[in-house]
Coordinates of C-alpha atoms and ligand atoms in Angstrom, one line a residue:
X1 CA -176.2 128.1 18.8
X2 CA -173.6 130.9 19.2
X3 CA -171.3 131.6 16.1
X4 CA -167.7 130.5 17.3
X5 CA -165.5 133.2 17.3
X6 CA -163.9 134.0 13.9
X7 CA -166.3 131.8 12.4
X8 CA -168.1 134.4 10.5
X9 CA -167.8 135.0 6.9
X10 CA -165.4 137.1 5.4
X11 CA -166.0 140.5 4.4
X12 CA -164.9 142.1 1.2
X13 CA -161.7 140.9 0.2
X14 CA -158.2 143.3 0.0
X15 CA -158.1 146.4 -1.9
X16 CA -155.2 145.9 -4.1
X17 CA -153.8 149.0 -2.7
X18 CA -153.3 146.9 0.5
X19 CA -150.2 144.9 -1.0
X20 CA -147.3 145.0 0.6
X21 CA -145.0 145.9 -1.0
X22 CA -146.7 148.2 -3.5
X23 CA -147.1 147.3 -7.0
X24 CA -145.4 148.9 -9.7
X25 CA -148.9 149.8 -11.5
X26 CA -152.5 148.8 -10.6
X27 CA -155.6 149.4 -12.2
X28 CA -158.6 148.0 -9.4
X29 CA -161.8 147.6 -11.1
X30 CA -165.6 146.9 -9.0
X31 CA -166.5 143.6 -8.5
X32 CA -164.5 140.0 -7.2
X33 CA -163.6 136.8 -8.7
X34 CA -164.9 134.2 -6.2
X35 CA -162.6 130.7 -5.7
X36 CA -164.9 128.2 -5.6
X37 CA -164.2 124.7 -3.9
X38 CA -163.5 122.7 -7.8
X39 CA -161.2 125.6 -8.9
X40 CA -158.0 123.8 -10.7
X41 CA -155.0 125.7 -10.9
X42 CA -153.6 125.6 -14.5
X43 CA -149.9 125.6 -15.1
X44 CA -149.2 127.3 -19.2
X45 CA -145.8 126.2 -19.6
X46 CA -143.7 122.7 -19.7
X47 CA -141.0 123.8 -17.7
X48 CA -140.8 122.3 -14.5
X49 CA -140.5 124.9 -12.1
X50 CA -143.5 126.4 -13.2
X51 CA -145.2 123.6 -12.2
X52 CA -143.6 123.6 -9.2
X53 CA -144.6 127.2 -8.3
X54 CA -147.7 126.2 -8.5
X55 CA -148.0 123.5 -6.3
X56 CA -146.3 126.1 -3.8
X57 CA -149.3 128.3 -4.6
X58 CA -151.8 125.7 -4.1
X59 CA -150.5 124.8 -0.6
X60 CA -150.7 128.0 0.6
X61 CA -154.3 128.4 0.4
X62 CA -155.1 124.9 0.6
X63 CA -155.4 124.7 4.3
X64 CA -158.0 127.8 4.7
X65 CA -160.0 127.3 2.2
X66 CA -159.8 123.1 2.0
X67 CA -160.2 122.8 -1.3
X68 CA -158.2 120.4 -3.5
X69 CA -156.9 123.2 -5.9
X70 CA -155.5 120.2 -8.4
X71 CA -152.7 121.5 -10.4
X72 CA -152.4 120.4 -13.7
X73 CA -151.4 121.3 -17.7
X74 CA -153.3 123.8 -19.8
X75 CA -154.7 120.8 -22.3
X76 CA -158.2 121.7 -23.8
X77 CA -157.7 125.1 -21.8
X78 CA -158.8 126.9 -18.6
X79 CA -162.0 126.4 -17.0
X80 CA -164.0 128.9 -15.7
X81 CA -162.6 129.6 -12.7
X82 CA -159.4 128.6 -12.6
X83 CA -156.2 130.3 -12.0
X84 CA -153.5 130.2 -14.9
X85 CA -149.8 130.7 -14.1
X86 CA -148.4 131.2 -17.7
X87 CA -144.5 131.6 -18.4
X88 CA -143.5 134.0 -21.6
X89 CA -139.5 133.9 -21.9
X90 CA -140.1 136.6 -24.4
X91 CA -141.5 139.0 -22.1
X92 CA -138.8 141.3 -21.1
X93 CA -141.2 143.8 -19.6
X94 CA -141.7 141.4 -16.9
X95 CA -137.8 141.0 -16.1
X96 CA -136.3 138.2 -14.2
X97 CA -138.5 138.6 -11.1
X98 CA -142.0 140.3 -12.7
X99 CA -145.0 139.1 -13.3
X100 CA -148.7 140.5 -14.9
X101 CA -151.8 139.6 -12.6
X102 CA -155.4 139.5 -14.5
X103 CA -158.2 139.2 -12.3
X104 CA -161.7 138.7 -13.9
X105 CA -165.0 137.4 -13.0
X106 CA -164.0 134.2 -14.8
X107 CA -160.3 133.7 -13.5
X108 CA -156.9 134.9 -12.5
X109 CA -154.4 134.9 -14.7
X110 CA -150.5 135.1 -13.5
X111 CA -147.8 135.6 -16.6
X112 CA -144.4 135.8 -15.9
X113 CA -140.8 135.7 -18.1
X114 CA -139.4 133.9 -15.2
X115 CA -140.6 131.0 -12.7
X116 CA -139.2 133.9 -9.7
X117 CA -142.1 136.0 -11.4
X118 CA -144.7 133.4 -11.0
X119 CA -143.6 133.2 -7.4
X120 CA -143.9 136.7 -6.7
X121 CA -147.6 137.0 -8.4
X122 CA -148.5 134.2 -6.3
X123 CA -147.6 135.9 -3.2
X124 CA -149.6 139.2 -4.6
X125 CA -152.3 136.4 -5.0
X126 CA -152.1 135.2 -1.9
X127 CA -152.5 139.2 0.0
X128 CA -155.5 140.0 -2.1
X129 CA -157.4 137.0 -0.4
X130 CA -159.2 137.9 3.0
X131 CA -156.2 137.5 5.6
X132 CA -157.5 134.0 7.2
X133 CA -156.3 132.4 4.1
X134 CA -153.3 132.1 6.2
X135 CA -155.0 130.1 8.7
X136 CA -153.9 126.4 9.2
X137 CA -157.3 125.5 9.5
X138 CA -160.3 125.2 7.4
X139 CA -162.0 128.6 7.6
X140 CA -165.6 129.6 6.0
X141 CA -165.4 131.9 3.0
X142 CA -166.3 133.1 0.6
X143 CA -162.5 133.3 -0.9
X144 CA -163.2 136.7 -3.0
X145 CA -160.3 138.5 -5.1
X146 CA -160.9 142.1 -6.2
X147 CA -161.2 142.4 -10.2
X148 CA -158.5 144.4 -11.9
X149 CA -154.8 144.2 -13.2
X150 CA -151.5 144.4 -11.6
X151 CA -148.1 144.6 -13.3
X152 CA -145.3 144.6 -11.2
X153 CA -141.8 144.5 -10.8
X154 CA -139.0 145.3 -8.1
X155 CA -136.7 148.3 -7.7
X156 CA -133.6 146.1 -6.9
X157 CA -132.2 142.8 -7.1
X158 CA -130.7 142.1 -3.2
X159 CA -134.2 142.4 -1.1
X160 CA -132.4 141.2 2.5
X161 CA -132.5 139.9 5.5
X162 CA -129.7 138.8 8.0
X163 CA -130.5 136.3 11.3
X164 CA -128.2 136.5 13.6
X165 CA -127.7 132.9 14.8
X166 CA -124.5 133.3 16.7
X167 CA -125.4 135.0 19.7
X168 CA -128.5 133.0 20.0
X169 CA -128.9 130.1 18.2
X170 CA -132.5 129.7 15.7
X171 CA -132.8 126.4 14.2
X172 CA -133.5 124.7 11.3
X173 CA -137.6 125.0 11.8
X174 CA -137.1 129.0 12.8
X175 CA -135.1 129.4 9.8
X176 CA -137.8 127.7 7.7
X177 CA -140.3 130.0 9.3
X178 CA -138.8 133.3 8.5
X179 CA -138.3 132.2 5.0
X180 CA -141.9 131.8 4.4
X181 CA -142.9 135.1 5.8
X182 CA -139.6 136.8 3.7
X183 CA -141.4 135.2 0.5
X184 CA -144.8 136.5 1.3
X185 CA -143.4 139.8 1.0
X186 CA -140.9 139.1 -1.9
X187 CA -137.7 139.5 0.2
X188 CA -134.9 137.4 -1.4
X189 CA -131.8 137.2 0.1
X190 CA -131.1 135.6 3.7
X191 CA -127.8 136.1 4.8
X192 CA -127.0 134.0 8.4
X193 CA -124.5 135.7 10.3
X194 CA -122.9 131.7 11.6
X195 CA -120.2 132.7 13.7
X196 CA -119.4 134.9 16.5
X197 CA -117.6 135.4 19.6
X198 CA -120.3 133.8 21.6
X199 CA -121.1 130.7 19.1
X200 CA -119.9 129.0 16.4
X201 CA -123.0 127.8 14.5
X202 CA -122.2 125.7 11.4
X203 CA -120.2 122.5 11.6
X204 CA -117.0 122.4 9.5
X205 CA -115.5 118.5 9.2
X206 CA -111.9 119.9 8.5
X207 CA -112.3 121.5 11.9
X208 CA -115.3 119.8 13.8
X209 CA -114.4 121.5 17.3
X210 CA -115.4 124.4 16.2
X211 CA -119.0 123.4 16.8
X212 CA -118.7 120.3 19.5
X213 CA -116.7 122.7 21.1
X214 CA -117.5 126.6 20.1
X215 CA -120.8 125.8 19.1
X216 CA -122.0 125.3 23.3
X217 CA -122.0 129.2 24.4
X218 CA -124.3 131.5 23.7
X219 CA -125.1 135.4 25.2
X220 CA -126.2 135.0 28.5
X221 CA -124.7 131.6 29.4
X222 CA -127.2 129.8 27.0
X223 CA -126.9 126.1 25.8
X224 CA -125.8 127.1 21.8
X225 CA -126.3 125.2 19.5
X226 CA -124.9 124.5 15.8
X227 CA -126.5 123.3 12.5
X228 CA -124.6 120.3 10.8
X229 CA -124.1 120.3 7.2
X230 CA -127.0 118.1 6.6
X231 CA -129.6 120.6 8.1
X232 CA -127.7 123.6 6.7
X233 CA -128.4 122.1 3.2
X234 CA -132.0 121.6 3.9
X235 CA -132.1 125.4 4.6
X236 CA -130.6 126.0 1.4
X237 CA -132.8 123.6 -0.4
X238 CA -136.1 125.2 1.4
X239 CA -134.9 128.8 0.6
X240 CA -133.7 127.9 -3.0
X241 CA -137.5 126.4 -3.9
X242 CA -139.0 129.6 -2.6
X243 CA -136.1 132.0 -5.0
X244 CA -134.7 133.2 -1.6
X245 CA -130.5 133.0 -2.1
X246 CA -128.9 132.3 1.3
X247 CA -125.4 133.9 2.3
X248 CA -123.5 132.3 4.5
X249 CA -121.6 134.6 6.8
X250 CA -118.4 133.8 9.1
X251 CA -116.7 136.8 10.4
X252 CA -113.4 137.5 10.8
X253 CA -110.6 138.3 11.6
X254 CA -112.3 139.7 14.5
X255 CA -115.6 138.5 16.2
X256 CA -113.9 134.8 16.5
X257 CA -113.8 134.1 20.2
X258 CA -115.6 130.8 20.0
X259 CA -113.0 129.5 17.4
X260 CA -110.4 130.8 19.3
X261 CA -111.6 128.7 22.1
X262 CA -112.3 125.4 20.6
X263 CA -108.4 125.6 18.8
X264 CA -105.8 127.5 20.7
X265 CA -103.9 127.2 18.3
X266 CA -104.8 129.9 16.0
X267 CA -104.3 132.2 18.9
X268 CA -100.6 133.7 18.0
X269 CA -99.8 132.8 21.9
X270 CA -101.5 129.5 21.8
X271 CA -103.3 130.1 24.8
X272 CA -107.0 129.6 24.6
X273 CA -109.3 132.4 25.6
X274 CA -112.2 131.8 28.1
X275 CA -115.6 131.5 26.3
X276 CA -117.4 134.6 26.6
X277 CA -121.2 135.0 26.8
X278 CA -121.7 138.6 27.1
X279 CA -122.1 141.3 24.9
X280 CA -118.6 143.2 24.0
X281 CA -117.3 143.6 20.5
X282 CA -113.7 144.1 19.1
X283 CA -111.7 142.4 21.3
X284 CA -110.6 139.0 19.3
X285 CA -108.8 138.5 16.4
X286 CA -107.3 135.5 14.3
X287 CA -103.8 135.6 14.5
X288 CA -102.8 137.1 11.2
X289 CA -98.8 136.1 10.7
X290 CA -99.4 132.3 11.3
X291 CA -99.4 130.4 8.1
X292 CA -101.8 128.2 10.1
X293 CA -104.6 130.7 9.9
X294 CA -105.0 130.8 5.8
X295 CA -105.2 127.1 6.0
X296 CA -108.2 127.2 8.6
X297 CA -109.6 130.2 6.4
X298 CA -109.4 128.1 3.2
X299 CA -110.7 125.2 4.9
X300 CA -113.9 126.9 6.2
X301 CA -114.2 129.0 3.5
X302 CA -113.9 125.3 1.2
X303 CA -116.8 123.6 2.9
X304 CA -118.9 127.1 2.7
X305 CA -118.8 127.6 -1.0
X306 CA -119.7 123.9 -1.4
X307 CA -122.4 124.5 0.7
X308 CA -123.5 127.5 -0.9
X309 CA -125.2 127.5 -4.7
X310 CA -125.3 131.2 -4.8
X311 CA -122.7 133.0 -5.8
X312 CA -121.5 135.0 -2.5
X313 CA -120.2 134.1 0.7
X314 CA -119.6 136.8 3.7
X315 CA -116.7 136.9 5.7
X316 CA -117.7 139.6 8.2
X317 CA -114.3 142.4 8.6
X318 CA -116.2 144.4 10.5
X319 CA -114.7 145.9 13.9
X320 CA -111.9 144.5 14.1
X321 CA -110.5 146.8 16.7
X322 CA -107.6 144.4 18.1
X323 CA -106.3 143.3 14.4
X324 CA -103.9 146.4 13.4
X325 CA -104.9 148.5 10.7
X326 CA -101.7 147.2 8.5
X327 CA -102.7 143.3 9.4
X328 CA -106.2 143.7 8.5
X329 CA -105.5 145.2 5.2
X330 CA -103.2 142.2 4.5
X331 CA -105.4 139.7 5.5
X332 CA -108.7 140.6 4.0
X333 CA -106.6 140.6 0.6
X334 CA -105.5 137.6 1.0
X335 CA -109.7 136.1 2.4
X336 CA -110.7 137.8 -0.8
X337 CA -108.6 136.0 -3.1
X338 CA -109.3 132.8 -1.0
X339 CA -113.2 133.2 -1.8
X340 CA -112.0 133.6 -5.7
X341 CA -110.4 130.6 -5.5
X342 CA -113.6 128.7 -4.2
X343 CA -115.7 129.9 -7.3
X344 CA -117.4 132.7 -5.3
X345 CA -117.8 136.1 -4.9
X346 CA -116.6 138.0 -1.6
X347 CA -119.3 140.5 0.4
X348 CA -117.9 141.8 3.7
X349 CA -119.2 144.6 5.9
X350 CA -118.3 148.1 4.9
X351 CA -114.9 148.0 6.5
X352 CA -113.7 145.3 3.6
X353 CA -113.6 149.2 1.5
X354 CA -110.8 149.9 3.2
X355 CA -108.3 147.4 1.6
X356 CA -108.5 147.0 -2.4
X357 CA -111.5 145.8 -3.3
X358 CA -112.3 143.7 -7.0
X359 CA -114.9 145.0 -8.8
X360 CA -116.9 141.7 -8.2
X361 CA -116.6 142.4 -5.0
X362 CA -119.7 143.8 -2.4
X363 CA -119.6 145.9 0.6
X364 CA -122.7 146.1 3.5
X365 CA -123.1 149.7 4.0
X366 CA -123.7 150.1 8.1
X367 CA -122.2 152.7 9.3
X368 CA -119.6 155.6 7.3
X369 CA -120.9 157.0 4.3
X370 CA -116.9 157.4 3.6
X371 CA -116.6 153.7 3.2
X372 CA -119.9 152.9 0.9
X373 CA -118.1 156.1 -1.4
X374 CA -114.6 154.0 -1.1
X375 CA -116.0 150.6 -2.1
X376 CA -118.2 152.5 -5.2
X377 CA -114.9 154.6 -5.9
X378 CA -113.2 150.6 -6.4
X379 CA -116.0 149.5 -8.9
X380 CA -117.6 147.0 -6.3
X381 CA -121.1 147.6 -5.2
X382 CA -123.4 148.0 -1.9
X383 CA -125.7 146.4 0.0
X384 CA -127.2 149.2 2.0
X385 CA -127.8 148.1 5.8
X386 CA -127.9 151.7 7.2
X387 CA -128.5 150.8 11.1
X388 CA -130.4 153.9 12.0
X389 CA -132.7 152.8 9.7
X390 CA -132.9 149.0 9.1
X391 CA -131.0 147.5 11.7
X392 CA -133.7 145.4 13.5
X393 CA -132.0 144.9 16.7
X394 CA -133.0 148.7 17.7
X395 CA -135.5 149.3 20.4
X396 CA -138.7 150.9 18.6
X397 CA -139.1 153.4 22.0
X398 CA -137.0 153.9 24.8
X399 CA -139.1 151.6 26.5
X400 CA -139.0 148.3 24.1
X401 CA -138.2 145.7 26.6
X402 CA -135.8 143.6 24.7
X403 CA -133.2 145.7 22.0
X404 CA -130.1 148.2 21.4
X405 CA -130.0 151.4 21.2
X406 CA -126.4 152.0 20.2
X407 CA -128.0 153.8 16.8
X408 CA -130.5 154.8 18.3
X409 CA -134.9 154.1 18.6
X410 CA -136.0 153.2 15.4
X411 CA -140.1 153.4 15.2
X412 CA -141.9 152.0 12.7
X413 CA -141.9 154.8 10.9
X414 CA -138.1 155.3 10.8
X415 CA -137.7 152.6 9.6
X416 CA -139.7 153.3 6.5
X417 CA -139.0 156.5 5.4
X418 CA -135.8 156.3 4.3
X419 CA -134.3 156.0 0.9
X420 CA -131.1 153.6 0.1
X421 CA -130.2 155.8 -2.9
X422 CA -129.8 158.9 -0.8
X423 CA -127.7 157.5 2.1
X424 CA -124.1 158.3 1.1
X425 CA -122.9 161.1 -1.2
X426 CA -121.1 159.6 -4.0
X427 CA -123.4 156.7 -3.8
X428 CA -125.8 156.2 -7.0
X429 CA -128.8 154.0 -7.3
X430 CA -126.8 151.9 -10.1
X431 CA -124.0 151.5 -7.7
X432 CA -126.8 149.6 -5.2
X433 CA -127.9 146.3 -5.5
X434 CA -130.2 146.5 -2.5
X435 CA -131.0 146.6 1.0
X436 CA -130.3 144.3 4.1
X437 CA -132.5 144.1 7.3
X438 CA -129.9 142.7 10.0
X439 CA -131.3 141.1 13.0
X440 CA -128.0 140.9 15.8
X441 CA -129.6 138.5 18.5
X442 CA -127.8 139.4 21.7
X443 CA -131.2 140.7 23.0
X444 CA -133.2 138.0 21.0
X445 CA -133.5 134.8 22.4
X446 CA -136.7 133.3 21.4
X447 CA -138.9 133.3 18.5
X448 CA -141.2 135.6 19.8
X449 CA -138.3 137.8 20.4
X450 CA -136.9 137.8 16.9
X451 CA -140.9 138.3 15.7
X452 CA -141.3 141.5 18.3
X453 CA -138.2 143.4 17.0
X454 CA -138.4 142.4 13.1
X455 CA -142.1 142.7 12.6
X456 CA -143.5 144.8 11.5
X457 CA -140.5 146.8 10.8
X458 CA -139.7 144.0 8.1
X459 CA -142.4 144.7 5.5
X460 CA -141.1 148.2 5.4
X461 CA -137.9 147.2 4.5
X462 CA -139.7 144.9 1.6
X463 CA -141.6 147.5 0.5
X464 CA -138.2 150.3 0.5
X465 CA -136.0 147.5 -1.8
X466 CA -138.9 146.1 -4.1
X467 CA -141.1 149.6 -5.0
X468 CA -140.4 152.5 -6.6
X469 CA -139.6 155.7 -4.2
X470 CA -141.9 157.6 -6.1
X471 CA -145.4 156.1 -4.7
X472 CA -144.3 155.5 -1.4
X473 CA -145.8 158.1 1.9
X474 CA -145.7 157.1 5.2
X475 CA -149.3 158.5 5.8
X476 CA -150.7 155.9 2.8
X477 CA -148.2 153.0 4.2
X478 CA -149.4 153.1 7.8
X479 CA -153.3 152.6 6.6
X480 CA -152.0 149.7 4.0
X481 CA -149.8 148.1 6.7
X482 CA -152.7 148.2 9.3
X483 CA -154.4 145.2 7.3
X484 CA -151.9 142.8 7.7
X485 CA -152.1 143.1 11.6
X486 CA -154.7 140.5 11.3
X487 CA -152.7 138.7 8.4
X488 CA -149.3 138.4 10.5
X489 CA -151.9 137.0 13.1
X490 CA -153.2 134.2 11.1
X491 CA -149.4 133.6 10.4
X492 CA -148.9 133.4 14.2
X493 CA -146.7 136.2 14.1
X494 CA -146.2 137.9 17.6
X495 CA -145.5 141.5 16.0
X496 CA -145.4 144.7 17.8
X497 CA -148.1 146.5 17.6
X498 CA -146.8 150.0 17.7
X499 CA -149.4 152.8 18.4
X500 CA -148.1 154.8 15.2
X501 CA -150.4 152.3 13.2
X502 CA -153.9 152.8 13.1
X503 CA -154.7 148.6 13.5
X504 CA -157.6 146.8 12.7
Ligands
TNX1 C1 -122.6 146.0 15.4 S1 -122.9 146.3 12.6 C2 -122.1 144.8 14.9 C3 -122.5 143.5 15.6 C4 -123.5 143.8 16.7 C5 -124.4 144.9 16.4 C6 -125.5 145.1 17.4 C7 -121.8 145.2 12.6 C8 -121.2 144.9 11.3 N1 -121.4 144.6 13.8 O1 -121.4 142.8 16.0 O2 -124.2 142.6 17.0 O3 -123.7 146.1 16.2 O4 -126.4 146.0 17.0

């Protein structure tokens, strides 16, 4: 009988110089551990989220290979075999997000100072088996791991993405989605741009029109949608368990058509504005002399930060073309202190420089090197979003058939050689606290949309905020992101397989 296809075993398993993104230090040696179907995953430590991190582990590579991979304590020690997840507090080498990966013929061995570093060796883990171990099926083995040692940890702290959710709305399951594939290659920051002109996308119960009512447009004349606070805390929860911090973003004072719609009276005319559904920017603003707008801010802003464990939350102040320059200034003051009051921390877009920033304080780099210098010149720091480079939203080629091109075509190769430290003048690595993929959704309606445009440009913006610049050449990172075509395709990710890559 013929072999189904894919049915035949799998070759030799991923070079560690195949991870994505690149180690800090690795030293391969010949030969492979081989999981066997009674292997036990041991869990060196009493604290709980160690144990927890390992039952993540487990279920990853549970459904592939279907064995029971029982996780358990360290009593009478490892079997052969086995993989050990070890905490050592005292470990500063390994900083907060670190970890040491041991592969021998007789087991693996993950030590981290932190639970975050367990994580992160376990997704290390999890690339160095033969890509079907992302399958959702049973698939034959053998489950090799190449022998050697790996010590790693990132370059910076704020490893990014933003999902737009305004202009089209992605649900909860969506959401859930990208934050599995964001884990796999240590990104750990998701910042969800909830509100724009087109849709308001997170229900407020001070103000529940906003989503009944500004909640039901979307780009294009779509249906909308809107999470309630019930599902937007089970996106929190999901991203929390996998060390992925999200960032709730509502912008203003501009880009707030949709509230504007569902409550007139924030308009300074009280007349309510059609709902729009195409694709223009700068033309709305909150109107900012009525005492009635800081009590809607406060009030959104309120249910946010209870919403939020992390300590940021975004309020947008980008283009705010029909706000003048004096209001603005005046108003994102006054949001600023607002978000103090609430416990949290304030991050706008790069604009936010141009009033007087607190050092605790973060800008999102997009656009003028002027205003990342004006922001570091205040003491605050950057997120670094260049969108030549990282925003997502850009066609790869003229020809893409769903994208922008205000910033121009960004290949895949654009969009990995660039370096956030050398992006404004004035602008040191110590004044960065990472990078930011944006994905704006006007031209993204669907999931396979929002997979075409952000893979695989993703994994080089993982790789650019978690290695060191020193190792990196797009010549070596076009061979080592050619094997994860066929990973990205176990993970059912409809990527776009540009021609710049030499696939497998
Ligand atoms: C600019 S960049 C925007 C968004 C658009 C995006 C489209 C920035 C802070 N604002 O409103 O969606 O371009 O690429």
């Amino acid at each position: 009988m013929a072999a189904e296809p894919g049915s035949a075993a799998q070759g030799p398993p991923p070079a560690f110089a195949t991870v994505i993104p690149q180690p800090l230090a690795q030293a391969p040696e010949r030969g492979a551990f081989v999981l066997e179907p009674d292997a036990k995953i041991v869990v060196r430590s009493t604290a709980a989220e160690a144990t927890r991190v390992a039952q993540l582990l487990a279920r990853s590579i549970r459904p592939a290979t279907g064995y029971r991979l029982p996780v358990g304590g360290s009593r009478g020690g490892a079997p052969d075999g086995s993989i050990t997840l070890a905490l050592s507090p005292g470990d500063r080498a390994l900083g907060e997000e670190g970890y040491r990966l041991v592969v021998t013929r007789e087991g693996v061995t993950l030590t981290a100072a932190r639970a975050a570093g367990l994580f992160y060796g376990g997704q290390t883990l999890r690339q160095l088996l033969p890509a079907a171990i992302e399958a959702d099926v049973r698939r034959p083995g053998p489950w090799r791991i190449a022998l050697g040692t790996i010590h790693d940890r990132p370059r910076f702290a704020w490893r990014g993405v933003m999902l737009d959710v305004a202009r089209h709305f992605h649900g909860v399951r969506e959401v859930e989605r990208l934050i599995d594939l964001m884990a796999l290659y240590k990104l750990n920051r998701l910042h969800l741009h909830l509100s724009d002109d087109q849709g308001w996308r997170i229900s407020i119960r001070s103000w529940p029109r906003l989503t009944t009512v500004g909640g039901r447009s979307a780009v294009g004349g779509g249906r909308g949608g809107y999470f309630t606070q019930r599902h937007y805390s089970r996106i929190v929860a999901y991203a929390r368990a996998r060390f992925v911090d999200v960032i709730p973003e509502i912008d203003m004072p501009g880009h707030v058509n949709s509230a504007l719609v569902a409550y007139p009276k924030l308009t300074c005319d009280g007349i309510a504005p059609a709902p729009r559904t195409d694709m223009e920017v700068g033309y709305s603003s909150l109107c900012i002399g009525k005492e009635l707008t800081y009590r809607f801010v406060n009030d959104v802003i309120r249910e946010l930060a209870a919403l939020t464990p992390g300590p940021y939350v975004h309020v947008g102040g980008d283009e705010a073309h029909s706000t003048r320059p004096e209001e603005y200034l005046a108003f994102m003051e006054r949001v600023e202190s607002i978000v103090r009051s609430q416990g949290k921390r304030m991050i706008g877009w790069e604009e936010v420089a141009r009033t007087k920033l607190r050092r605790t304080s973060v800008a999102q780099h997009w656009h003028d090197p002027v205003l990342a210098r004006r922001a570091v010149e205040q003491g605050a720091k950057l997120v670094m979003s260049p969108a030549p480079k990282v925003y997502l939203d850009m066609k790869y080629t003229p020809d893409s058939p769903i994208g922008l091109t205000w910033a121009g075509v960004t290949s895949v190769r654009d969009a990995y050689t660039w370096d956030p430290a050398t992006q404004a003048p004035g602008v040191r690595e110590r004044d960065i606290l990472g990078v930011e993929a944006p994905l704006w959704t006007e031209t993204a309606a669907t999931r396979a949309d929002v997979d075409y445009l952000m893979f695989p440009r993703l994994l080089g913006q993982a790789e650019i905020a978690w290695s060191p610049a020193g190792g990196r050449t797009w010549q070596r990172y076009r061979w080592r992101l050619a094997n994860h075509g066929p990973r990205l395709r176990a993970l059912g990710v409809a990527f776009y397989a540009s021609p710049e890559v030499p696939w497998r």
